[in-house]
Structures are given as structure tokens and as C-alpha cells.
XYZ file of C-alpha atoms in Angstrom:
255
model
C 0.000 0.000 0.000
C 1.354 3.406 -0.986
C 2.308 5.891 1.713
C 1.430 8.781 -0.627
C -1.575 10.217 -2.445
C -0.624 11.739 -5.796
C -2.655 13.937 -8.144
C -2.197 16.693 -10.722
C -4.120 19.872 -11.489
C -2.834 21.161 -14.808
C 0.796 22.222 -14.302
C 0.618 21.668 -10.524
C 1.376 18.287 -8.946
C 0.155 17.450 -5.459
C 1.870 14.877 -3.253
C 0.141 14.111 0.063
C 1.748 12.140 2.891
C -0.669 9.371 3.814
C 0.090 7.652 7.129
C -2.770 9.088 9.197
C -2.534 6.647 12.108
C 1.147 7.520 12.557
C 0.580 11.283 12.032
C 2.563 10.917 8.792
C 5.724 9.827 10.605
C 8.487 9.450 8.033
C 9.583 5.829 7.584
C 11.919 4.441 4.936
C 9.117 3.338 2.603
C 7.478 6.761 2.649
C 10.780 8.521 1.973
C 11.579 6.154 -0.908
C 8.160 6.781 -2.470
C 8.393 10.519 -1.862
C 11.775 10.897 -3.534
C 10.612 8.829 -6.519
C 7.454 10.932 -6.904
C 9.298 14.252 -6.643
C 11.949 13.200 -9.147
C 9.286 11.957 -11.577
C 7.464 15.288 -11.446
C 10.759 17.158 -11.747
C 11.369 15.314 -15.032
C 7.797 15.840 -16.308
C 7.693 18.867 -18.634
C 3.945 19.263 -18.058
C 4.495 19.930 -14.345
C 5.851 23.294 -13.219
C 5.251 23.370 -9.449
C 4.860 20.700 -6.760
C 2.720 21.000 -3.615
C 3.709 18.711 -0.742
C 0.982 18.334 1.865
C 0.078 16.413 4.985
C -3.264 16.177 6.733
C -5.109 18.861 8.672
C -3.907 17.222 11.899
C -0.264 16.717 10.953
C 2.097 17.524 8.116
C 4.509 15.010 9.661
C 5.079 14.445 13.356
C 8.687 13.369 12.849
C 10.696 10.357 11.785
C 9.254 6.944 12.609
C 11.070 6.068 15.852
C 10.214 2.376 15.382
C 12.450 2.446 12.304
C 15.552 3.432 14.245
C 15.151 2.750 17.974
C 17.320 -0.386 17.986
C 19.719 0.735 15.294
C 23.504 0.762 15.715
C 26.023 3.254 14.394
C 27.113 0.802 11.686
C 23.505 0.202 10.627
C 22.847 3.930 10.458
C 25.901 4.484 8.282
C 25.055 1.557 6.007
C 21.425 2.659 5.699
C 22.588 6.070 4.467
C 19.055 7.373 4.818
C 20.055 10.999 4.373
C 21.114 10.365 0.769
C 17.402 10.528 -0.086
C 17.175 13.958 1.510
C 19.995 15.151 -0.747
C 17.936 14.044 -3.748
C 15.031 16.179 -2.511
C 17.391 19.135 -2.191
C 18.330 18.736 -5.858
C 14.743 18.986 -7.183
C 14.794 21.903 -9.623
C 11.112 22.837 -9.643
C 9.564 24.843 -6.800
C 8.110 22.767 -3.963
C 5.479 24.347 -1.723
C 4.813 22.730 1.662
C 1.185 22.929 2.810
C 1.457 22.529 6.584
C -1.223 22.088 9.227
C -0.941 20.694 12.726
C 2.256 18.970 13.819
C 5.390 19.675 11.776
C 8.081 18.230 13.994
C 11.517 16.638 13.781
C 11.943 15.091 10.348
C 8.637 16.678 9.341
C 10.006 20.134 10.091
C 13.194 19.279 8.218
C 11.133 18.079 5.244
C 9.105 21.301 5.219
C 12.314 23.341 5.363
C 13.596 21.415 2.319
C 10.709 23.000 0.412
C 10.933 26.444 -1.162
C 7.851 27.974 0.456
C 5.816 26.930 3.483
C 2.131 27.838 3.622
C 1.028 27.198 7.207
C -2.329 26.726 8.847
C -2.873 28.836 11.945
C -2.835 25.529 13.878
C 0.628 24.513 12.660
C 3.361 23.801 15.200
C 7.023 23.608 14.207
C 9.826 22.051 16.194
C 12.920 19.870 16.395
C 12.244 17.828 19.563
C 14.824 15.128 18.851
C 16.636 16.161 22.025
C 13.813 14.509 23.997
C 14.780 11.158 22.422
C 18.457 11.472 23.278
C 19.470 12.469 19.749
C 19.535 15.608 17.594
C 18.299 16.646 14.136
C 20.098 14.771 11.360
C 18.375 15.819 8.122
C 19.426 19.458 8.170
C 17.479 20.795 11.136
C 20.429 22.376 12.931
C 21.558 24.051 9.700
C 18.366 25.182 7.966
C 16.598 26.323 11.129
C 19.640 28.353 12.201
C 19.819 30.005 8.792
C 16.122 30.838 8.988
C 15.783 32.090 12.563
C 19.331 32.825 13.754
C 21.506 31.206 16.414
C 19.597 32.297 19.532
C 16.168 31.084 18.416
C 17.570 27.887 16.890
C 19.368 27.032 20.135
C 16.152 27.641 22.066
C 14.065 25.356 19.832
C 16.648 22.589 19.365
C 18.030 22.403 22.921
C 14.698 22.672 24.767
C 12.559 20.798 22.257
C 9.867 23.485 22.399
C 7.461 24.113 19.528
C 6.962 27.301 17.539
C 3.398 28.378 16.787
C 2.529 29.274 13.211
C 2.715 32.978 14.032
C 6.079 32.561 15.775
C 7.361 30.645 12.747
C 6.115 33.410 10.452
C 7.780 36.120 12.536
C 11.015 34.101 12.645
C 11.103 33.572 8.877
C 10.433 29.833 8.820
C 7.143 30.076 6.917
C 5.956 32.253 4.061
C 2.286 32.733 4.964
C -0.176 31.779 7.710
C -3.825 31.243 6.790
C -6.957 29.860 8.499
C -6.936 26.098 8.954
C -9.606 25.501 6.325
C -7.579 27.330 3.669
C -4.023 26.030 4.110
C -4.195 23.606 1.175
C -6.209 25.829 -1.150
C -3.811 28.713 -0.471
C -0.828 26.500 -1.305
C -2.512 25.434 -4.549
C -3.303 29.061 -5.384
C 0.316 30.094 -4.880
C 1.451 27.097 -6.944
C -0.801 28.113 -9.828
C 0.553 31.669 -9.663
C 4.123 30.419 -9.919
C 3.167 27.953 -12.676
C 2.079 30.910 -14.827
C 5.601 32.348 -14.826
C 8.419 31.501 -17.231
C 9.699 28.061 -16.106
C 13.382 28.730 -16.732
C 13.214 32.069 -14.946
C 11.550 30.349 -11.978
C 14.171 27.612 -11.949
C 17.082 30.047 -12.109
C 15.539 32.327 -9.478
C 15.154 29.358 -7.117
C 18.794 28.387 -7.696
C 19.972 31.932 -7.008
C 18.017 32.270 -3.755
C 19.326 28.923 -2.505
C 22.836 30.026 -3.437
C 22.464 32.950 -1.025
C 22.333 30.456 1.855
C 25.469 28.624 0.790
C 27.990 31.198 -0.455
C 29.517 34.570 0.440
C 27.648 37.600 -0.915
C 30.206 38.321 -3.645
C 29.969 34.778 -5.029
C 26.180 34.791 -4.813
C 25.960 38.085 -6.704
C 28.183 36.755 -9.473
C 26.072 33.593 -9.744
C 22.846 35.620 -9.860
C 24.248 37.871 -12.588
C 25.219 34.934 -14.796
C 21.752 33.392 -14.509
C 20.177 36.762 -15.308
C 22.236 37.020 -18.500
C 21.394 33.433 -19.507
C 17.667 34.185 -19.448
C 18.151 36.550 -22.397
C 18.746 33.450 -24.518
C 15.184 32.256 -23.870
C 12.025 32.784 -25.885
C 10.118 33.433 -22.670
C 12.242 36.508 -21.973
C 11.397 37.909 -25.406
C 7.712 37.079 -24.902
C 7.583 38.529 -21.389
C 9.116 41.870 -22.329
C 7.184 42.127 -25.592
C 3.921 41.455 -23.731
C 4.814 44.168 -21.193
C 5.413 46.701 -23.959
C 2.197 45.661 -25.734
C 0.247 45.825 -22.428
C -0.989 42.218 -22.535
C -0.530 39.063 -20.504
C 2.449 36.932 -21.583
C 2.214 33.332 -22.687
C 5.220 31.438 -21.363
C 6.175 28.154 -23.002
C 9.262 27.135 -21.090
C 11.645 27.732 -23.956
């Protein structure tokens, strides 16, 4: 039985975590299926944006502890489970996380792998691994610190406390907070807005923003400039600027 629900709405793909009894806890099967689905949509020219959702009660309450409780160091190294997370990081198309309820541990790390997070007002974010005698291992100490700064990251990671949706918004973890009944529809609306833009421009813009987290300013500026120049080799750039001059809506074809 699949751990995911998958659907498409025009150029938008929707992937929904589907382990309701376990609050969408991330086990190896789910992660294998998730990576395969994301990579398939990344290769599909008809898809421009991906929405990754959980349920109203939980995006994902963390990694499945039953998967790792009795594991040894050697088994953890041989399992190499974080290689799958690297594959998610390399997805080129925008991924929007639609988050409601619990978004904890590996679930929070998965949401932070996405490019935007649309959060329900009921969402709670945290890295409570410290309560299990471990620490975040899929990027939580790095991405959360880059988002909220050292002081807030230390508070969340060392105490195991949760951030409310509004706290996460103020700290820069999430992009928008909406009423619980609208978290998924808002994510789909944002996805459709992005899907209307020139695909190569979206891809390059995503790359440039991510580069800002990983390089000194001077290197990031040079990288941004090169991508900007490259877009002048695309038909979409010609169409976008011509449409602006002619005062009409552009039709982007991804070329």
C-alpha cells in the first residue's frame, strides 16, 4: 500500500503524505516513495510546481522512531538514509509545503527542504529530537539556524519546544499563515501563480536564492548575474518583455 496520495491539477502536482494513524511519521518506505514521486514530477515537462501536503492534523510528526530505535552506528551508516534527503534538495522545480498541525523533527526538516511553506494557523514547528536522546540529522540544525538565527535555533533545538505558526512566520520559517480551512487551497493558489511564470526564470531564481544560503555575498551576486544574463537566450524573456510593452498578458512556453 502506498504511503502517498498523488494527483495533478494542470501544471501543478500534489503529493500528500498518507500515514494518518502515525501522524505521517516518516519511515523508509514513505521517503523512498516521496523521492521517486518528486523526481518523476521534476522530469515531467507538463508539471511546473509541486505542492507537498500532509493532513489537517499533521504535516509530519517526525521520523518513525520504530524504524531506528534499535539501530547501531554501523547500521545507520550503512542505511545512508540521508542520501534521499539530498535528492530532494536537488529537485529543480519549486516545492510548496502545505502545513497544518504537527510539523516536527523530520517533518520540520522536510518542510524546510521546500521552497515555500504555507502554514495553517494551527501549525506547530519544532525539532524535539533532544527529547529522544538524539539531535536533528536531516538538516534541522543548519536550515533552522539560517532561517531564525543562532539564539532562536538554540532555544528550539536544545529545549525541544514548539513554535506556533505565528512565531514561525515572525522568525522567517514560513511564508504565509492562513486559516486552517484554507491552508491547502492557499498553497494550490500560490502554486498556480508560480506555474504561470516563465519556467526557466523560476528555476534560475530558485537556484539563485538557494545560493544565497550557501555562499559569500560576492559569489552569490556573481552567480545571480550569470543566470540573469542566460535568461536573455530564452524565448520566454522575449515574450515577457514584448507582452509588457504591448500591455498584454504573456504566454510562457518554457523555452
